[in-house]
Coordinates of C-alpha atoms in Angstrom, one line a residue:
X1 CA 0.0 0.0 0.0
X2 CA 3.0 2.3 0.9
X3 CA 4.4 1.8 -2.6
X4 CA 0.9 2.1 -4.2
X5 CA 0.9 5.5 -2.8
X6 CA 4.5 6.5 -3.5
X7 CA 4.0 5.8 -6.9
X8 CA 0.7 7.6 -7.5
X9 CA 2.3 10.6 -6.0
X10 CA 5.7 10.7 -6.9
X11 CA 6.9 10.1 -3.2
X12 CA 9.8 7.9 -1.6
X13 CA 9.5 5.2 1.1
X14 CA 11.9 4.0 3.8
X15 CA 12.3 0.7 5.0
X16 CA 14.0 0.3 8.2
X17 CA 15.6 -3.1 9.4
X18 CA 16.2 -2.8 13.2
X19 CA 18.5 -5.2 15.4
X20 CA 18.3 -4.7 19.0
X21 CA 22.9 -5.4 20.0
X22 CA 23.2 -7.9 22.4
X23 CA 19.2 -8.4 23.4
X24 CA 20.4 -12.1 23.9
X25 CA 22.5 -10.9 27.4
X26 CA 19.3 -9.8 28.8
X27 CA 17.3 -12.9 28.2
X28 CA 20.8 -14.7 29.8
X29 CA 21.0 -12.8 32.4
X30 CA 17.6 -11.3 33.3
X31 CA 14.9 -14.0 32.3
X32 CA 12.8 -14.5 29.5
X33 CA 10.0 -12.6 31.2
X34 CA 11.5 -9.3 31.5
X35 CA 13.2 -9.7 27.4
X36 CA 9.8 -9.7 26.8
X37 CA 8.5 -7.0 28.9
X38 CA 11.8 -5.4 27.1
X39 CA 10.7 -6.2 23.7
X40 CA 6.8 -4.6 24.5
X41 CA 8.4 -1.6 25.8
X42 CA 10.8 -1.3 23.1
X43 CA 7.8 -1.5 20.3
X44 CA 5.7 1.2 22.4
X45 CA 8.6 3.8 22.0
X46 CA 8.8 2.8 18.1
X47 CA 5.5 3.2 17.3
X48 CA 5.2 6.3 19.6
X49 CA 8.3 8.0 17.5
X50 CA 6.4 7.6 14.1
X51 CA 3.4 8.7 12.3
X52 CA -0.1 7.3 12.6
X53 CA 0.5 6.4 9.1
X54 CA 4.0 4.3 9.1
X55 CA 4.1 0.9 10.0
X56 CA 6.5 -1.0 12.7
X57 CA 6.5 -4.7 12.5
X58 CA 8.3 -7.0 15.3
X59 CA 9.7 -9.6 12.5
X60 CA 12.3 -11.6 14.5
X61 CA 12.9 -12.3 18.5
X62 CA 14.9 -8.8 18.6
X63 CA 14.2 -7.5 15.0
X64 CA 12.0 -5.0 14.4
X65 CA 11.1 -3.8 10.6
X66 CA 9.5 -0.1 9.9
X67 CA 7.7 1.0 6.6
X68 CA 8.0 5.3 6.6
X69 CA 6.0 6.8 4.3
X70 CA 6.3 10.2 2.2
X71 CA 10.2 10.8 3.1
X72 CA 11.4 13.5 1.5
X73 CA 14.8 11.8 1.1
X74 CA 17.7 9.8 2.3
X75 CA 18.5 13.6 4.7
X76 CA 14.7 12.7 5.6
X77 CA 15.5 9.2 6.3
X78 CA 18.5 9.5 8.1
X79 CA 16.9 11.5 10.6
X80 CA 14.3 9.1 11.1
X81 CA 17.0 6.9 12.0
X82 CA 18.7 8.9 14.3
X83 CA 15.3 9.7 16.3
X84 CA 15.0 6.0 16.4
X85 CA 18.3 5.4 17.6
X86 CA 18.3 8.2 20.3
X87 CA 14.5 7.1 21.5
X88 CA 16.0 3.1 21.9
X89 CA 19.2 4.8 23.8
X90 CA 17.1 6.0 26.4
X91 CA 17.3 3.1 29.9
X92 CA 14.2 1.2 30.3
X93 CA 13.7 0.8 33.4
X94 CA 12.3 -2.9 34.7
X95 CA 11.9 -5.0 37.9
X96 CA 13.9 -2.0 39.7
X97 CA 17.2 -2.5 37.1
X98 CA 18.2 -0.2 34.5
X99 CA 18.5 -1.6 31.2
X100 CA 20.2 0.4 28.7
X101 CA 19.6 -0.5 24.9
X102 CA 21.1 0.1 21.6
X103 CA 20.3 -1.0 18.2
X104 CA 22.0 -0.8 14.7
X105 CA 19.6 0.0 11.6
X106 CA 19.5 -0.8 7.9
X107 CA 18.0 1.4 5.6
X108 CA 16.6 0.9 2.0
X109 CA 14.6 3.6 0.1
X110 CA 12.0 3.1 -2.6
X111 CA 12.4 4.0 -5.5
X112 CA 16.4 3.9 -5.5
X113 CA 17.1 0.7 -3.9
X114 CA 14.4 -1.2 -5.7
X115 CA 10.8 -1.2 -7.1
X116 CA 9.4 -3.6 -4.6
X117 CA 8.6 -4.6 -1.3
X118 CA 11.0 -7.8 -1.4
X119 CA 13.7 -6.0 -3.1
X120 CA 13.5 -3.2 -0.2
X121 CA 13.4 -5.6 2.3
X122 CA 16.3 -7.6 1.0
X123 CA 18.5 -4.5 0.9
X124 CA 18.2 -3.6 4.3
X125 CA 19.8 -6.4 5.5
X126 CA 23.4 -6.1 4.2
X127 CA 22.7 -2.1 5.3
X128 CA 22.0 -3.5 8.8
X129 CA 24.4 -6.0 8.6
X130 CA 27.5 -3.1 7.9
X131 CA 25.5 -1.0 10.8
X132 CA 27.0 -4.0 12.9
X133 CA 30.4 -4.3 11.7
X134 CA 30.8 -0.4 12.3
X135 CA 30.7 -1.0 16.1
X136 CA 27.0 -1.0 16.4
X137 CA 24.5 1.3 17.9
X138 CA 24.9 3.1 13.7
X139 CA 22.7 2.9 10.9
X140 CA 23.7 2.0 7.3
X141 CA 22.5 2.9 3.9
X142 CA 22.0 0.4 0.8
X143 CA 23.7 0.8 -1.9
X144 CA 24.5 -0.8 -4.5
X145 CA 28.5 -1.9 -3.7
X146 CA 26.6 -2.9 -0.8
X147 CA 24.7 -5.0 -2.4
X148 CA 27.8 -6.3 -4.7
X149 CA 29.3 -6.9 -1.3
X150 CA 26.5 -8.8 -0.1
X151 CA 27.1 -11.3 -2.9
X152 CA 30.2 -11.7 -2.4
X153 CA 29.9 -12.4 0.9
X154 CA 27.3 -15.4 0.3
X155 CA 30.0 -16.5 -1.9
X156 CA 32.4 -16.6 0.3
X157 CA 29.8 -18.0 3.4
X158 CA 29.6 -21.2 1.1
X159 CA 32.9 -21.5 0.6
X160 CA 33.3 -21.2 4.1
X161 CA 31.1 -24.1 4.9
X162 CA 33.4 -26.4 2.9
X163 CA 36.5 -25.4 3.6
X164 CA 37.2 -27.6 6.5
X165 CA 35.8 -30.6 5.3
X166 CA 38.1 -29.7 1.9
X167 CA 40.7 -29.4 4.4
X168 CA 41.3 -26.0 3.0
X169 CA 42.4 -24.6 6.6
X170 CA 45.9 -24.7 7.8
X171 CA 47.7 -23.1 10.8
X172 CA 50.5 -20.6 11.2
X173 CA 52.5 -20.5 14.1
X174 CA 54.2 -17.1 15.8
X175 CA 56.7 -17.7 18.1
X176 CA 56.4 -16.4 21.8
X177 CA 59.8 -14.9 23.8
X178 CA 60.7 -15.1 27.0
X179 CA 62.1 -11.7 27.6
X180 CA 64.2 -13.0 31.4
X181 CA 65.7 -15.7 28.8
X182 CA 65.7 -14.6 25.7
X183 CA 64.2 -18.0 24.6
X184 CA 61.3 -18.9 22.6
X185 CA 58.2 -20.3 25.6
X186 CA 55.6 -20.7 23.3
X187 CA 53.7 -20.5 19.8
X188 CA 50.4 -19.1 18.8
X189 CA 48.4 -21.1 16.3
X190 CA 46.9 -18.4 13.5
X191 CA 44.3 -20.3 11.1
X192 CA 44.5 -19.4 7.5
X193 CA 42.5 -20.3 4.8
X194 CA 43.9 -21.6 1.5
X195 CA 40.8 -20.6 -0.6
X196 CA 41.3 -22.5 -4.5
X197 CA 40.5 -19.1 -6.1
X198 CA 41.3 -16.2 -3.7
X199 CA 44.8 -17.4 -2.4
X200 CA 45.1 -16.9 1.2
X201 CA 42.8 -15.6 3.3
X202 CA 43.7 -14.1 6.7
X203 CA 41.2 -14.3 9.4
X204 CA 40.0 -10.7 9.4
X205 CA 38.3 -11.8 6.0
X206 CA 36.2 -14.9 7.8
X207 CA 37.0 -15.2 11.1
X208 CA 33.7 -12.7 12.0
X209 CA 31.9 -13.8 9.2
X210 CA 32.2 -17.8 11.1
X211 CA 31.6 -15.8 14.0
X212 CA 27.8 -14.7 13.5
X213 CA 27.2 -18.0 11.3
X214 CA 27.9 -20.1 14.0
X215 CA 30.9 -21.9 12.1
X216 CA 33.4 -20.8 13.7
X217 CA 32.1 -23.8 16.3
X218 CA 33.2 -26.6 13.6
X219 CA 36.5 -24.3 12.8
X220 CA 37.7 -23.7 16.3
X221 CA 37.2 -27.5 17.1
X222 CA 39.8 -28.2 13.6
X223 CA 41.8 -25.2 15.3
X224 CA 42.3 -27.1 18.6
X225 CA 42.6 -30.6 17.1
X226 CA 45.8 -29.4 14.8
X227 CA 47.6 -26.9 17.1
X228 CA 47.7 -30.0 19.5
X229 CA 48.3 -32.8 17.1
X230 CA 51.6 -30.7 15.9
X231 CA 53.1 -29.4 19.0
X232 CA 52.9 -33.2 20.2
X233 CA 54.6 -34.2 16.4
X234 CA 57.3 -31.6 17.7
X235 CA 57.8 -33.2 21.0
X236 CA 57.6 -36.7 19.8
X237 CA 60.0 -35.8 17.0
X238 CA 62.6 -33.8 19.5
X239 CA 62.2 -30.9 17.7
X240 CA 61.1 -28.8 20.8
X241 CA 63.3 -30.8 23.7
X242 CA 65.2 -27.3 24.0
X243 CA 62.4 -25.4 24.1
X244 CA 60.4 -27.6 27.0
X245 CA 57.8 -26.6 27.9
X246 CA 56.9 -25.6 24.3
X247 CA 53.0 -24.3 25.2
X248 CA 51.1 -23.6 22.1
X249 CA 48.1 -21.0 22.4
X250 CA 44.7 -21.0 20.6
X251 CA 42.6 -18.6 20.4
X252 CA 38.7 -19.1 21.7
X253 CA 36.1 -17.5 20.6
X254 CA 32.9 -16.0 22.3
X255 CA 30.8 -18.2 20.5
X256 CA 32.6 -21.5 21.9
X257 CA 32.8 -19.8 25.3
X258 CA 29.2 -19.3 25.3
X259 CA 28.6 -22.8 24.0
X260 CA 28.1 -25.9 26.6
X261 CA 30.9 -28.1 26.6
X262 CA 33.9 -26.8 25.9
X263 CA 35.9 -28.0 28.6
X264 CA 34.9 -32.2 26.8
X265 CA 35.9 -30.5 23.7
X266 CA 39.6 -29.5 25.1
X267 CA 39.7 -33.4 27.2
X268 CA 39.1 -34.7 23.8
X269 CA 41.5 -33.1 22.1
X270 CA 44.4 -33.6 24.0
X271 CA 43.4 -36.8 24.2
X272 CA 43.2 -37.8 20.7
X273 CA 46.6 -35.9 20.4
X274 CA 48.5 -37.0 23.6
X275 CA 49.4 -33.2 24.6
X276 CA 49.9 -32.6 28.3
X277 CA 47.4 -30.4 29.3
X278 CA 50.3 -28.1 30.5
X279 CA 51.3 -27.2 27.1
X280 CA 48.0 -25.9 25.6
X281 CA 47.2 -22.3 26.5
X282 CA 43.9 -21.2 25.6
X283 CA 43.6 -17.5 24.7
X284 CA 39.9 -15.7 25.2
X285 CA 39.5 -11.9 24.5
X286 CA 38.1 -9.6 27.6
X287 CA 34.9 -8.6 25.8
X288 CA 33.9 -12.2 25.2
X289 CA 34.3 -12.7 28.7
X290 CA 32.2 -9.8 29.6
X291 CA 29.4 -11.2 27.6
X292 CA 28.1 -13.6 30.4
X293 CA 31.1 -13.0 33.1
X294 CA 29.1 -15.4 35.7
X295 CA 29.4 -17.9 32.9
X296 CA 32.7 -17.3 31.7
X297 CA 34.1 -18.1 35.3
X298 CA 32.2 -21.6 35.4
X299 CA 33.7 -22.4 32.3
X300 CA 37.0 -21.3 32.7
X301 CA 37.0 -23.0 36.1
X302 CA 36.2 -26.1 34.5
X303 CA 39.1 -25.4 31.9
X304 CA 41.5 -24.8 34.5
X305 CA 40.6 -28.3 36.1
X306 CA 41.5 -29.8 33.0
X307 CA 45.0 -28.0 33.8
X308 CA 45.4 -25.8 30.7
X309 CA 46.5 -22.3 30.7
X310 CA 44.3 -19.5 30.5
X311 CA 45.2 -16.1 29.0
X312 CA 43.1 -12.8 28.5
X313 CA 43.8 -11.6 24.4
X314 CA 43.8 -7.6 23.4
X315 CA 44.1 -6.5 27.0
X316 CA 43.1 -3.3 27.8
X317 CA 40.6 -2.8 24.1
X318 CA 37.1 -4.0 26.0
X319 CA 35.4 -3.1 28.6
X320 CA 36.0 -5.4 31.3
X321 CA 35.8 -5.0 35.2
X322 CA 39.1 -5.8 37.1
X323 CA 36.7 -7.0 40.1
X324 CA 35.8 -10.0 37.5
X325 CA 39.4 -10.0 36.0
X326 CA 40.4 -11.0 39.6
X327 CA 38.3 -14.1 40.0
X328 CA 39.3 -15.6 36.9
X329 CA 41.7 -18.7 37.2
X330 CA 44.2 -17.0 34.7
X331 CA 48.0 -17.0 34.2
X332 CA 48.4 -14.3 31.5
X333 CA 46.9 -11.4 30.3
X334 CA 48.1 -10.3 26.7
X335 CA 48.8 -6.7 26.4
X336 CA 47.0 -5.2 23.1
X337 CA 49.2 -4.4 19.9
X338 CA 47.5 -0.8 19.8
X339 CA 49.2 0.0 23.0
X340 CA 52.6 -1.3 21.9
X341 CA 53.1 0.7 18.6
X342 CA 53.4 4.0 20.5
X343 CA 56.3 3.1 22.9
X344 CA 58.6 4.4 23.5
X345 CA 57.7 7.5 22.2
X346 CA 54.1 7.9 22.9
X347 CA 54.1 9.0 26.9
X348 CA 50.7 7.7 27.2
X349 CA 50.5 4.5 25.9
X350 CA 53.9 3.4 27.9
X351 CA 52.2 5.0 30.9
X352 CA 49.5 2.7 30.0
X353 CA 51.9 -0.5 29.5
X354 CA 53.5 0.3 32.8
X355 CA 50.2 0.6 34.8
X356 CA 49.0 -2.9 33.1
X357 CA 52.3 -5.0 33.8
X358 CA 51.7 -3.6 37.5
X359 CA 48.5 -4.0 37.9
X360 CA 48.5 -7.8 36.6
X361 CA 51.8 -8.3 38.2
X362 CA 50.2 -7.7 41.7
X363 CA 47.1 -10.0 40.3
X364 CA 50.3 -13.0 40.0
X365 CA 49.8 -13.2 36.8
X366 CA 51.8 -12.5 34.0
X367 CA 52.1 -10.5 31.0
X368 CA 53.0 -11.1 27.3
X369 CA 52.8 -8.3 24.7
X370 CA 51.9 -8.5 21.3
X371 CA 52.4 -6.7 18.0
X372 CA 56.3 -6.0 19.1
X373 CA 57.9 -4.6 15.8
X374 CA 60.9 -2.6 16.9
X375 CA 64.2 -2.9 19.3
X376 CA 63.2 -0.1 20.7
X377 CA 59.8 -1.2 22.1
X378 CA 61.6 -4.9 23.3
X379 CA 64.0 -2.3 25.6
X380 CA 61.4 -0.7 26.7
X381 CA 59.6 -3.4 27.3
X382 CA 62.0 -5.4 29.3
X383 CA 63.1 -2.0 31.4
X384 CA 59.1 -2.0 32.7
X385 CA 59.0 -5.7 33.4
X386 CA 57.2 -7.7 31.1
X387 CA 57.7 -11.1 30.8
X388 CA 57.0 -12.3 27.1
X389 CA 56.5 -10.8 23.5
X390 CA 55.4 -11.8 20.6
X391 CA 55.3 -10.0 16.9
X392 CA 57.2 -9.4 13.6
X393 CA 60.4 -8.7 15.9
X394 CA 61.2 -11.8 16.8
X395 CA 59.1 -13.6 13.4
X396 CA 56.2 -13.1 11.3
X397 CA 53.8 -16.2 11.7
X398 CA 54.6 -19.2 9.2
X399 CA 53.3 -22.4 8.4

């Protein structure tokens, strides 16, 4: 009916695809009762913030879809967005608790991003989708590289799905030094995807695309399975009897933290490879953690049991609470590349390195730092007691 009218007179339409960010840590954390109460609140401001004649639809658990009519233009329509945005931003208040919100938006308009309802409805989504890769809480406009993005991305999604079973994935492994020593302690297993047509693809190109998909479940399981299976070839082989302990560290990510079971999947893997527990470092970034923290201790408890070493990745980029840091079973925290690349010159960031190596020093843990690229940074470095580096320094990571 919307388009009936635009056409008739010459008017344009907005659609608006709406993703509530992380709705799914108030249903975790707060019940299913109050995400609903959530949800109805959330749809009263919408419609309350447009025109008797628009229409807001609740399509998915957290997604919301709005038709605006007679919109003067994509100035027009990114208003609308805005208002939406800022109207979500406000805390709802329930059962006593202040819940603040944000959401991301997509945005298609009629008639430049396609004649029909489907067509507008399609295009929102990569529009939404980019709104989330910005950071989220932001809202996106189609276009058409968008949509040629969008494609691609498919493309590369089913590609994705086969890639292990092709046994397309490999590992690359960055050595880790132990700056009292001067002796390699460790390696970090990097995946690496050997696509048949695109070469190799780094993991900022899939790694969050297997993220949202849910396959990077199947890919971190591969990613275990291997970094184990090769550090025991080592062993077995004597290729690492000068660097024993060798530990090798894999990365986790938040969607195999959230999942049950991780701690059989770890047992299982160092079974299969014969691996003693004490050389198998698992490697989980802060923000994950901060996801579900309540969960994140259970299961690193249960982790720790197993008698693998635990490390917090990018230090110092999230938004995590030391009072939570403190009751985590950890042994490292891993100091954040940003922070490295401006010492020794940048004041700030080594006052920031300084504070970190203290702070987690007192916390007996210890601290490895990543992203180390210069002499200069190692010296500086050593002189504010940190105990391990890693990055193109000492080696770029090979296969």
């Amino acid at each position: 009916q919307a388009l009936s009218q635009a056409q008739r007179l010459d008017q344009q339409v907005a659609v608006l695809f709406i993703d509530l960010d992380r709705f799914k840590l108030v249903n975790d954390s707060l019940g299913h009762p109050v995400g609903d109460r959530l949800l109805q609140e959330i749809a009263r401001r919408l419609r309350a913030a447009l025109r008797d004649n628009d229409t807001v639809a609740r399509v998915g658990g957290d997604e919301f879809q709005v038709v605006v009519c007679n919109v003067a233009g994509p100035t027009d329509a990114a208003r609308i967005a805005e208002k939406l945005m800022r109207v979500l931003g406000e805390p709802f208040v329930l059962e006593g608790q202040e819940l603040p919100v944000t959401a991301s938006l997509g945005v298609s308009l009629f008639p430049r991003a396609g004649a029909s309802g489907a067509l507008l409805l399609k295009y929102a989504d990569p529009a939404l989708y980019e709104a989330k890769g910005e950071g989220r809480n932001a809202y996106r406009f189609f276009s058409p590289e968008m949509n040629a993005q969008a494609h691609g991305r498919l493309r590369l999604e089913n590609d994705l799905r086969r890639a292990v079973e092709r046994g397309e994935l490999e590992l690359h492994y960055q050595p880790q030094l132990d700056l009292a020593t001067g002796e390699v302690c460790a390696v970090e297993a990097l995946v690496r995807w050997r696509h048949p047509v695109r070469g190799l693809v780094l993991p900022n190109a899939f790694i969050p695309m297997a993220e949202e998909t849910g396959l990077v479940l199947g890919i971190g399981e591969w990613v275990l399975d291997e970094a184990c299976r090769q550090v025991a070839l080592w062993q077995r082989e004597g290729l690492a009897d000068n660097l024993w302990p060798l530990r090798v560290a894999v990365n986790i990510s938040a969607r195999q933290l959230q999942r049950p079971g991780l701690d059989g999947t770890v047992r299982r893997a160092l079974a299969r490879s014969g691996l003693a527990p004490a050389c198998l470092e698992l490697e989980i970034t802060e923000s994950s953690v901060m996801l579900d923290p309540q969960h994140a201790q259970s299961v690193l408890q249960a982790l720790r049991e197993l008698g693998v070493q635990l490390s917090i990745d990018d230090f110092g980029t999230g938004y995590s609470s030391l009072a939570y840091l403190k009751r985590l079973p950890l042994d490292r925290l891993k100091i954040d590349r940003s922070f490295i690349g401006g010492i020794p010159t940048d004041s700030d960031d080594a006052a920031i390195v300084e504070t970190i190596i203290v702070m987690t020093h007192k916390l007996g843990l210890r601290v490895i730092a990543e992203g180390v690229e210069t002499l200069e940074q190692r010296l500086q470095l050593v002189r504010q007691g940190c105990d391990e580096m890693q990055g193109f320094l000492l080696a770029h990571p090979a296969p």
